XYZ file of N, CA, C and O in Angstrom:
792
model
N 13.791 100.151 100.320
C 15.088 100.655 100.658
C 15.825 99.683 101.577
O 17.012 99.537 101.474
N 15.118 99.043 102.445
C 15.754 98.099 103.353
C 16.249 96.864 102.610
O 17.211 96.252 103.015
N 15.627 96.500 101.494
C 16.086 95.350 100.719
C 17.450 95.638 100.080
O 18.311 94.784 100.027
N 17.636 96.852 99.618
C 18.895 97.236 98.987
C 20.035 97.177 100.004
O 21.113 96.685 99.739
N 19.758 97.687 101.212
C 20.791 97.680 102.244
C 21.168 96.256 102.624
O 22.326 95.940 102.870
N 20.207 95.354 102.665
C 20.474 93.972 103.041
C 21.358 93.302 102.004
O 22.302 92.578 102.345
N 21.130 93.546 100.736
C 21.944 92.937 99.682
C 23.372 93.452 99.736
O 24.328 92.694 99.580
N 23.545 94.764 99.985
C 24.884 95.338 100.050
C 25.655 94.778 101.234
O 26.811 94.438 101.139
N 25.028 94.684 102.398
C 25.737 94.177 103.577
C 26.064 92.698 103.418
O 27.080 92.224 103.878
N 25.222 91.926 102.711
C 25.501 90.515 102.452
C 26.698 90.370 101.534
O 27.501 89.467 101.683
N 26.874 91.257 100.566
C 28.002 91.223 99.634
C 29.304 91.511 100.362
O 30.329 90.907 100.103
N 29.256 92.433 101.309
C 30.459 92.774 102.068
C 30.853 91.627 102.983
O 32.024 91.355 103.178
N 29.883 90.973 103.543
C 30.155 89.856 104.449
C 30.821 88.705 103.709
O 31.701 88.030 104.243
N 30.411 88.439 102.467
C 31.015 87.375 101.671
C 32.458 87.694 101.320
O 33.333 86.823 101.334
N 32.729 88.965 101.021
C 34.083 89.396 100.700
C 35.006 89.275 101.920
O 36.145 88.818 101.819
N 34.499 89.632 103.090
C 35.273 89.529 104.333
C 35.583 88.069 104.626
O 36.694 87.721 105.038
N 34.604 87.187 104.381
C 34.830 85.761 104.619
C 35.934 85.226 103.699
O 36.808 84.472 104.127
N 35.931 85.621 102.448
C 36.956 85.171 101.491
C 38.337 85.667 101.924
O 39.311 84.915 101.915
N 38.423 86.937 102.326
C 39.705 87.499 102.776
C 40.200 86.754 104.005
O 41.384 86.411 104.111
N 39.303 86.468 104.954
C 39.696 85.738 106.163
C 40.170 84.323 105.824
O 41.136 83.830 106.414
N 39.537 83.671 104.884
C 39.948 82.321 104.486
C 41.343 82.362 103.846
O 42.205 81.541 104.176
N 41.588 83.341 102.956
C 42.899 83.472 102.298
C 43.981 83.758 103.330
O 45.063 83.139 103.318
N 43.706 84.670 104.262
C 44.678 84.985 105.308
C 44.939 83.749 106.164
O 46.085 83.445 106.520
N 43.910 83.013 106.494
C 44.064 81.799 107.297
C 44.918 80.756 106.588
O 45.783 80.113 107.201
N 44.682 80.569 105.270
C 45.464 79.597 104.497
C 46.930 80.035 104.439
O 47.846 79.218 104.631
N 47.208 81.331 104.190
C 48.583 81.837 104.153
C 49.271 81.662 105.508
O 50.443 81.287 105.578
N 48.536 81.920 106.591
C 49.088 81.742 107.928
C 49.421 80.273 108.189
O 50.472 79.944 108.740
N 48.522 79.385 107.766
C 48.753 77.950 107.945
C 49.987 77.486 107.151
O 50.813 76.731 107.660
N 50.150 77.974 105.912
C 51.320 77.622 105.091
C 52.602 78.140 105.748
O 53.603 77.420 105.841
N 52.572 79.382 106.235
C 53.752 79.962 106.888
C 54.138 79.162 108.119
O 55.319 78.853 108.333
N 53.163 78.805 108.947
C 53.439 78.024 110.153
C 53.987 76.645 109.793
O 54.880 76.131 110.469
N 53.481 76.039 108.731
C 53.974 74.736 108.298
C 55.446 74.830 107.865
O 56.265 73.983 108.221
N 55.788 75.873 107.115
C 57.165 76.056 106.651
C 58.100 76.265 107.835
O 59.153 75.623 107.942
N 57.724 77.145 108.765
C 58.574 77.418 109.933
C 58.715 76.157 110.779
O 59.811 75.818 111.248
N 57.633 75.428 110.969
C 57.686 74.186 111.747
C 58.600 73.155 111.103
O 59.365 72.465 111.786
N 58.553 73.042 109.781
C 59.413 72.101 109.065
C 60.885 72.494 109.220
O 61.747 71.640 109.442
N 61.190 73.795 109.120
C 62.566 74.247 109.291
C 63.081 73.938 110.691
O 64.232 73.541 110.870
N 62.226 74.128 111.710
C 62.622 73.773 113.071
C 62.855 72.275 113.194
O 63.804 71.826 113.828
N 61.998 71.488 112.567
C 62.088 70.034 112.676
C 63.375 69.497 112.036
O 63.982 68.561 112.547
N 63.818 70.092 110.935
C 65.026 69.607 110.272
C 66.296 70.232 110.849
O 67.394 69.910 110.428
N 66.158 71.134 111.816
C 67.318 71.709 112.487
C 67.950 72.870 111.758
O 69.123 73.167 111.957
N 67.177 73.559 110.943
C 67.703 74.694 110.189
C 68.189 75.807 111.112
O 69.187 76.463 110.841
N 67.499 76.035 112.225
C 67.825 77.121 113.138
C 68.805 76.700 114.233
O 69.207 77.513 115.043
N 69.220 75.423 114.251
C 70.167 74.952 115.256
C 71.555 75.508 114.955
O 71.898 75.787 113.806
N 72.381 75.631 115.992
C 73.753 76.092 115.806
C 74.554 75.001 115.103
O 74.475 73.831 115.450
N 75.336 75.414 114.091
C 76.095 74.457 113.283
C 77.313 73.957 114.061
O 77.984 74.726 114.735
N 77.625 72.674 113.949
C 78.854 72.173 114.570
C 80.075 72.765 113.853
O 79.976 73.178 112.697
N 81.224 72.814 114.532
C 82.407 73.464 113.944
C 82.823 72.908 112.590
O 83.321 73.628 111.743
N 82.619 71.603 112.351
C 83.053 71.036 111.071
C 82.188 71.489 109.906
O 82.566 71.353 108.756
N 81.001 72.051 110.194
C 80.145 72.555 109.112
C 80.298 74.058 108.913
O 79.715 74.618 108.010
N 81.063 74.720 109.779
C 81.288 76.154 109.661
C 82.266 76.393 108.500
O 83.400 75.931 108.539
N 81.862 77.124 107.456
C 82.728 77.282 106.283
C 84.053 77.973 106.602
O 85.079 77.635 106.024
N 84.049 78.936 107.514
C 85.291 79.626 107.846
C 86.268 78.677 108.528
O 87.469 78.692 108.251
N 85.766 77.845 109.437
C 86.630 76.888 110.132
C 87.192 75.864 109.149
O 88.369 75.505 109.217
N 86.354 75.402 108.224
C 86.804 74.437 107.217
C 87.881 75.060 106.336
O 88.891 74.431 106.027
N 87.691 76.327 105.942
C 88.667 77.021 105.095
C 89.999 77.186 105.824
O 91.057 76.943 105.242
N 89.961 77.577 107.091
C 91.194 77.723 107.867
C 91.917 76.383 107.993
O 93.141 76.304 107.897
N 91.149 75.321 108.199
C 91.731 73.986 108.323
C 92.412 73.566 107.014
O 93.512 73.016 107.016
N 91.757 73.858 105.872
C 92.328 73.512 104.569
C 93.621 74.294 104.314
O 94.589 73.752 103.793
N 93.642 75.595 104.674
C 94.844 76.403 104.485
C 95.994 75.862 105.331
O 97.138 75.819 104.877
N 95.693 75.443 106.558
C 96.730 74.877 107.424
C 97.287 73.587 106.817
O 98.502 73.359 106.828
N 96.401 72.750 106.264
C 96.847 71.504 105.626
C 97.732 71.790 104.416
O 98.734 71.112 104.184
N 97.360 72.807 103.616
C 98.174 73.173 102.445
C 99.555 73.645 102.865
O 100.562 73.293 102.243
N 99.632 74.473 103.923
C 100.925 74.944 104.407
C 101.777 73.781 104.905
O 102.978 73.718 104.646
N 101.146 72.833 105.626
C 101.880 71.665 106.114
C 102.403 70.823 104.950
O 103.530 70.345 104.973
N 101.580 70.668 103.910
C 101.986 69.887 102.737
C 103.158 70.557 102.027
O 104.113 69.897 101.640
N 103.083 71.881 101.862
C 104.170 72.612 101.194
C 105.457 72.513 102.005
O 106.537 72.326 101.446
N 105.340 72.604 103.329
C 106.529 72.497 104.180
C 107.119 71.088 104.101
O 108.335 70.914 104.072
N 106.254 70.071 104.042
C 106.730 68.689 103.972
C 107.424 68.403 102.643
O 108.356 67.605 102.581
N 106.982 69.067 101.570
C 107.570 68.837 100.255
C 108.846 69.649 100.062
O 109.523 69.527 99.051
N 109.163 70.527 101.001
C 110.402 71.293 100.915
C 110.267 72.567 100.119
O 111.223 73.302 99.981
N 109.112 72.859 99.594
C 108.922 74.072 98.824
C 108.544 75.227 99.727
O 107.943 75.042 100.769
N 108.909 76.452 99.351
C 108.532 77.600 100.161
C 107.047 77.868 100.024
O 106.438 77.583 99.000
N 106.467 78.404 101.054
C 105.047 78.745 100.981
C 104.911 80.194 100.538
O 105.856 80.976 100.625
N 103.745 80.535 100.054
C 103.504 81.897 99.598
C 103.581 82.843 100.787
O 103.155 82.520 101.886
N 104.136 84.025 100.566
C 104.310 85.017 101.610
C 103.088 85.904 101.653
O 102.604 86.361 100.619
N 102.543 86.154 102.847
C 101.360 87.003 102.957
C 101.617 88.139 103.920
O 102.405 88.020 104.851
N 100.929 89.244 103.702
C 100.992 90.365 104.632
C 100.148 90.029 105.840
O 99.095 89.414 105.715
N 100.591 90.421 107.017
C 99.890 90.055 108.243
C 98.524 90.729 108.331
O 97.555 90.124 108.733
N 98.434 91.995 107.945
C 97.216 92.750 108.195
C 96.135 92.446 107.167
O 95.025 92.071 107.503
N 96.444 92.589 105.906
C 95.416 92.488 104.877
C 95.312 91.113 104.249
O 94.438 90.866 103.445
N 96.212 90.198 104.576
C 96.208 88.845 104.028
C 96.272 88.855 102.501
O 95.627 88.069 101.840
N 97.046 89.769 101.945
C 97.258 89.786 100.495
C 98.607 89.166 100.200
O 99.542 89.291 100.977
N 98.725 88.521 99.062
C 99.997 87.937 98.675
C 100.973 89.044 98.289
O 100.602 90.002 97.614
N 102.210 88.899 98.719
C 103.255 89.867 98.391
C 104.081 89.330 97.233
O 104.411 88.160 97.192
N 104.434 90.211 96.320
C 105.217 89.800 95.164
C 106.645 90.310 95.324
O 106.866 91.384 95.864
N 107.615 89.512 94.906
C 109.032 89.890 94.959
C 109.578 89.873 93.538
O 109.160 89.072 92.706
N 110.558 90.757 93.292
C 111.136 90.884 91.953
C 112.635 90.607 91.991
O 113.299 90.826 93.005
N 113.138 90.140 90.868
C 114.570 89.879 90.698
C 114.941 90.281 89.281
O 114.220 89.949 88.333
N 116.048 91.007 89.131
C 116.542 91.378 87.803
C 117.940 90.780 87.652
O 118.797 90.956 88.520
N 118.150 90.054 86.558
C 119.466 89.488 86.291
C 120.466 90.629 86.154
O 120.205 91.604 85.437
N 121.600 90.512 86.826
C 122.597 91.588 86.832
C 123.162 91.836 85.438
O 123.306 92.977 85.005
N 123.486 90.768 84.720
C 124.072 90.912 83.389
C 122.996 90.823 82.317
O 122.102 89.977 82.398
N 123.086 91.679 81.292
C 122.097 91.601 80.212
C 122.316 90.353 79.350
O 123.394 89.770 79.332
N 121.286 89.975 78.641
C 121.353 88.854 77.691
C 121.574 89.446 76.299
O 120.802 90.296 75.859
N 122.622 88.991 75.610
C 122.930 89.503 74.285
C 122.939 88.334 73.299
O 123.687 87.364 73.491
N 122.095 88.433 72.256
C 122.004 87.360 71.258
C 121.836 87.958 69.865
O 121.338 89.071 69.711
N 122.261 87.194 68.852
C 121.971 87.548 67.461
C 120.541 87.139 67.172
O 120.108 86.040 67.550
N 119.802 88.020 66.490
C 118.431 87.684 66.136
C 118.424 86.674 64.999
O 119.274 86.727 64.096
N 117.488 85.781 65.030
C 117.381 84.711 64.037
C 117.123 85.309 62.646
O 116.216 86.115 62.464
N 117.955 84.930 61.673
C 117.780 85.384 60.287
C 118.101 86.847 60.084
O 117.591 87.469 59.156
N 118.935 87.430 60.949
C 119.229 88.852 60.841
C 120.666 89.104 61.287
O 121.272 88.290 61.976
N 121.204 90.263 60.886
C 122.528 90.657 61.349
C 122.435 91.480 62.626
O 123.451 91.855 63.199
N 121.247 91.750 63.045
C 121.046 92.594 64.223
C 121.235 91.790 65.507
O 121.082 90.570 65.527
N 121.553 92.544 66.558
C 121.797 91.955 67.873
C 120.765 92.512 68.847
O 120.452 93.707 68.822
N 120.261 91.623 69.685
C 119.329 92.046 70.723
C 120.048 91.981 72.066
O 120.717 91.003 72.373
N 119.905 93.051 72.834
C 120.425 93.065 74.197
C 119.255 93.384 75.119
O 118.547 94.372 74.920
N 119.046 92.516 76.099
C 117.886 92.685 76.986
C 118.255 92.349 78.413
O 119.029 91.426 78.664
N 117.704 93.131 79.328
C 117.777 92.781 80.744
C 116.418 92.200 81.097
O 115.384 92.718 80.683
N 116.443 91.124 81.856
C 115.206 90.411 82.173
C 115.008 90.383 83.676
O 115.950 90.164 84.446
N 113.760 90.601 84.075
C 113.379 90.512 85.480
C 112.355 89.405 85.664
O 111.644 89.029 84.725
N 112.292 88.880 86.884
C 111.346 87.822 87.232
C 110.554 88.255 88.460
O 111.050 89.029 89.280
N 109.343 87.731 88.584
C 108.553 88.002 89.787
C 108.017 86.690 90.347
O 107.792 85.731 89.610
N 107.835 86.678 91.675
C 107.321 85.487 92.343
C 106.514 85.882 93.564
O 106.717 86.954 94.135
N 105.598 84.994 93.965
C 104.874 85.151 95.225
C 105.521 84.294 96.311
O 105.093 84.316 97.447
N 106.564 83.535 95.961
C 107.267 82.716 96.940
C 108.181 83.607 97.780
O 108.439 84.763 97.456
N 108.714 83.050 98.840
C 109.596 83.764 99.747
C 110.801 84.316 98.990
O 111.493 83.579 98.283
N 111.067 85.601 99.168
C 112.133 86.271 98.419
C 113.500 85.662 98.722
O 114.314 85.457 97.823
N 113.772 85.369 99.992
C 115.081 84.794 100.354
C 115.260 83.420 99.724
O 116.344 83.085 99.238
N 114.211 82.618 99.716
C 114.310 81.280 99.134
C 114.553 81.361 97.633
O 115.292 80.556 97.075
N 113.976 82.328 96.985
C 114.088 82.417 95.528
C 115.323 83.197 95.061
O 116.001 82.771 94.134
N 115.608 84.350 95.680
C 116.559 85.280 95.080
C 117.792 85.612 95.935
O 118.639 86.380 95.494
N 117.910 85.078 97.135
C 119.040 85.408 97.999
C 120.351 85.044 97.301
O 120.545 83.911 96.884
N 121.278 86.020 97.183
C 122.528 85.732 96.473
C 123.744 85.716 97.391
O 124.882 85.781 96.930
N 123.526 85.603 98.711
C 124.655 85.487 99.638
C 125.259 84.091 99.539
O 124.532 83.097 99.519
N 126.571 84.036 99.515
C 127.250 82.748 99.379
C 126.966 81.865 100.597
O 126.976 82.325 101.727
N 126.680 80.621 100.332
C 126.386 79.672 101.401
C 124.903 79.513 101.672
O 124.470 78.521 102.235
N 124.120 80.507 101.297
C 122.664 80.397 101.481
C 121.946 80.936 100.250
O 120.981 81.666 100.350
N 122.463 80.563 99.075
C 121.898 81.081 97.831
C 120.461 80.632 97.644
O 120.092 79.520 97.997
N 119.683 81.523 97.046
C 118.322 81.173 96.662
C 118.345 80.320 95.405
O 119.403 80.058 94.816
N 117.171 79.898 94.989
C 117.070 78.990 93.850
C 117.628 79.603 92.564
O 118.324 78.936 91.806
N 117.312 80.854 92.290
C 117.761 81.482 91.034
C 119.284 81.635 91.019
O 119.932 81.186 90.070
N 119.911 82.246 92.043
C 121.383 82.334 92.008
C 122.080 80.974 92.008
O 123.119 80.811 91.371
N 121.500 79.979 92.676
C 122.125 78.648 92.732
C 122.168 78.001 91.350
O 123.104 77.294 91.007
N 121.147 78.234 90.536
C 121.056 77.604 89.212
C 121.197 78.629 88.090
O 120.666 78.436 86.995
N 121.930 79.707 88.376
C 122.034 80.827 87.437
C 122.603 80.402 86.084
O 122.103 80.824 85.043
N 123.608 79.554 86.084
C 124.234 79.139 84.816
C 123.213 78.410 83.937
O 123.055 78.730 82.749
N 122.514 77.453 84.497
C 121.518 76.702 83.728
C 120.357 77.568 83.282
O 119.867 77.451 82.150
N 119.912 78.456 84.151
C 118.779 79.340 83.814
C 119.176 80.297 82.698
O 118.429 80.498 81.734
N 120.379 80.900 82.808
C 120.832 81.821 81.745
C 120.957 81.086 80.407
O 120.583 81.614 79.368
N 121.463 79.859 80.433
C 121.611 79.086 79.189
C 120.248 78.836 78.549
O 120.092 78.972 77.326
N 119.258 78.490 79.343
C 117.916 78.241 78.802
C 117.291 79.525 78.263
O 116.639 79.521 77.217
N 117.470 80.644 78.975
C 116.918 81.920 78.502
C 117.583 82.323 77.193
O 116.916 82.778 76.247
N 118.915 82.152 77.090
C 119.613 82.480 75.844
C 119.114 81.617 74.689
O 118.959 82.104 73.560
N 118.851 80.352 74.946
C 118.323 79.458 73.904
C 116.981 79.983 73.387
O 116.727 80.013 72.178
N 116.126 80.435 74.308
C 114.811 80.966 73.906
C 114.980 82.265 73.118
O 114.351 82.456 72.063
N 115.843 83.153 73.593
C 116.018 84.450 72.924
C 116.634 84.293 71.539
O 116.310 85.053 70.625
N 117.532 83.311 71.362
C 118.146 83.085 70.038
C 117.124 82.642 68.999
O 117.332 82.809 67.806
N 116.017 82.081 69.429
C 115.009 81.622 68.478
C 114.104 82.756 67.987
O 113.289 82.563 67.099
N 114.252 83.953 68.555
C 113.397 85.090 68.168
C 113.946 85.788 66.939
O 115.156 85.945 66.767
N 113.024 86.205 66.080
C 113.417 86.972 64.888
C 113.013 88.429 65.092
O 112.220 88.755 65.969
N 113.555 89.295 64.250
C 113.245 90.723 64.356
C 111.755 90.974 64.116
O 111.130 91.781 64.795
N 111.172 90.250 63.189
C 109.752 90.411 62.887
C 108.891 90.004 64.094
O 107.864 90.629 64.375
N 109.315 88.962 64.782
C 108.565 88.517 65.963
C 108.535 89.588 67.032
O 107.520 89.787 67.683
N 109.641 90.257 67.230
C 109.741 91.232 68.310
C 109.071 92.555 67.973
O 109.012 93.452 68.799
N 108.575 92.682 66.745
C 107.917 93.927 66.341
C 106.535 94.068 66.973
O 106.052 95.176 67.167
N 105.873 92.977 67.315
C 104.529 93.088 67.890
C 104.566 92.806 69.390
O 105.366 92.006 69.879
N 103.684 93.480 70.107
C 103.620 93.322 71.571
C 103.188 91.910 71.955
O 103.659 91.353 72.944
N 102.292 91.306 71.162
C 101.834 89.946 71.469
C 102.976 88.943 71.367
O 103.093 88.035 72.192
N 103.823 89.095 70.342
C 104.961 88.192 70.178
C 105.956 88.375 71.311
O 106.552 87.420 71.796
N 106.119 89.615 71.744
C 107.021 89.895 72.869
C 106.503 89.215 74.135
O 107.268 88.600 74.880
N 105.182 89.298 74.370
C 104.576 88.626 75.532
C 104.748 87.117 75.443
O 105.016 86.449 76.432
N 104.593 86.576 74.239
C 104.755 85.128 74.057
C 106.202 84.709 74.342
O 106.445 83.665 74.952
N 107.163 85.540 73.939
C 108.575 85.253 74.203
C 108.848 85.271 75.712
O 109.522 84.385 76.250
N 108.292 86.260 76.413
C 108.470 86.335 77.868
C 107.785 85.159 78.571
O 108.282 84.652 79.581
N 106.671 84.721 78.034
C 105.979 83.553 78.599
C 106.857 82.307 78.459
O 106.930 81.478 79.366
N 107.545 82.214 77.334
C 108.455 81.074 77.127
C 109.654 81.155 78.062
O 110.119 80.143 78.593
N 110.150 82.375 78.299
C 111.250 82.566 79.263
C 110.799 82.104 80.639
O 111.509 81.364 81.333
N 109.606 82.534 81.051
C 109.070 82.121 82.355
C 108.967 80.602 82.442
O 109.328 79.993 83.454
N 108.509 79.994 81.372
C 108.319 78.551 81.359
C 109.648 77.807 81.517
O 109.746 76.861 82.299
N 110.713 78.248 80.812
C 111.992 77.533 80.919
C 112.633 77.735 82.282
O 113.298 76.834 82.799
N 112.429 78.905 82.897
C 112.958 79.120 84.252
C 112.250 78.178 85.224
O 112.888 77.516 86.049
N 110.918 78.096 85.119
C 110.158 77.192 85.997
C 110.547 75.727 85.766
O 110.645 74.946 86.710
N 110.776 75.355 84.505
C 111.186 73.967 84.207
C 112.548 73.663 84.819
O 112.764 72.574 85.350
N 113.466 74.619 84.760
C 114.792 74.415 85.353
C 114.681 74.254 86.865
O 115.305 73.358 87.451
N 113.881 75.100 87.497
C 113.699 74.993 88.950
C 113.010 73.689 89.323
O 113.355 73.060 90.324
N 112.058 73.279 88.513
C 111.374 72.004 88.773
C 112.362 70.844 88.673
O 112.331 69.909 89.480
N 113.257 70.923 87.708
C 114.223 69.837 87.492
C 115.227 69.736 88.644
O 115.499 68.648 89.146
N 115.756 70.867 89.092
C 116.834 70.829 90.085
C 116.350 70.971 91.531
O 117.005 70.485 92.436
N 115.251 71.660 91.748
C 114.752 71.848 93.112
C 113.581 70.925 93.435
O 113.036 70.967 94.523
N 113.170 70.129 92.471
C 112.090 69.147 92.661
C 110.800 69.792 93.158
O 110.066 69.223 93.946
N 110.521 71.002 92.684
C 109.285 71.675 93.067
C 108.172 71.281 92.109
O 108.397 71.112 90.917
N 106.981 71.121 92.646
C 105.833 70.803 91.789
C 105.045 72.060 91.453
O 104.146 72.028 90.635
N 105.387 73.172 92.104
C 104.698 74.441 91.842
C 105.420 75.169 90.704
O 106.460 74.729 90.226
N 104.835 76.274 90.268
C 105.504 77.140 89.295
C 105.850 78.424 90.034
O 105.035 79.344 90.098
N 107.058 78.499 90.589
C 107.388 79.632 91.451
C 107.476 80.976 90.740
O 107.161 82.001 91.329
N 107.904 80.994 89.482
C 108.029 82.271 88.778
C 106.677 82.632 88.173
O 106.101 81.897 87.385
N 106.182 83.787 88.585
C 104.856 84.248 88.161
C 104.907 84.924 86.793
O 104.061 84.701 85.955
N 105.921 85.787 86.580
C 106.034 86.525 85.314
C 107.492 86.820 85.009
O 108.332 86.864 85.912
N 107.767 87.051 83.734
C 109.080 87.526 83.283
C 108.859 88.859 82.583
O 107.811 89.083 81.967
N 109.847 89.765 82.693
C 109.710 91.114 82.145
C 111.004 91.513 81.443
O 112.087 91.105 81.854
N 110.874 92.332 80.400
C 112.042 93.008 79.843
C 112.182 94.310 80.619
O 111.294 95.163 80.573
N 113.295 94.500 81.330
C 113.519 95.764 82.031
C 114.323 96.729 81.167
O 114.268 97.923 81.356
N 115.098 96.163 80.238
C 115.786 96.951 79.207
C 115.752 96.123 77.929
O 115.847 94.892 77.987
N 115.626 96.792 76.777
C 115.461 96.055 75.530
C 115.997 96.893 74.384
O 115.483 97.981 74.101
N 117.081 96.419 73.745
C 117.700 97.169 72.646
C 117.950 96.202 71.483
O 118.434 95.098 71.691
N 117.604 96.652 70.268
C 117.971 95.917 69.033
C 118.851 96.852 68.212
O 118.449 97.971 67.899
N 120.054 96.383 67.858
C 120.982 97.216 67.079
C 121.415 96.497 65.822
O 121.648 95.317 65.827
């Protein structure tokens, strides 16, 4: 009976030794990793130029300075939530054109939206006109040119209507780029606020 007990206790001792060796090796690996991280300065405080928030703030300040130097308005933001604010403008007079290849007439009121400063873009007071009122004649002429190229079949689908509005947005931005020397695309979207085909 004593021989059986000796064999069992020897088996347990070997298992304990293996567990202790594995724990020791894991502890040694962990200490090596932590020591290496300390040695390379992983836990050191980062200098301000490596702080991502500081770098981002610095880049935003540089962008604002660049926009101001180029004479273009900067995007308007809300003070509290830092979200971009959008401004809208609707042309006072509707656009009336004959549809291409048809006897029908299209009459549409068009609106524009921008994230740029509303006064810079849409102010219509004499002496301090915004970009759109200042170049209203040229912008209306370009929009009429685009609308005259539309056919009744084109305007039947929503996708074609979106494509037409995209072209309107593009010609307005091109006109502003030409006369105001802006490199940005200030007009974000164009909309039909009223739309009649007769």
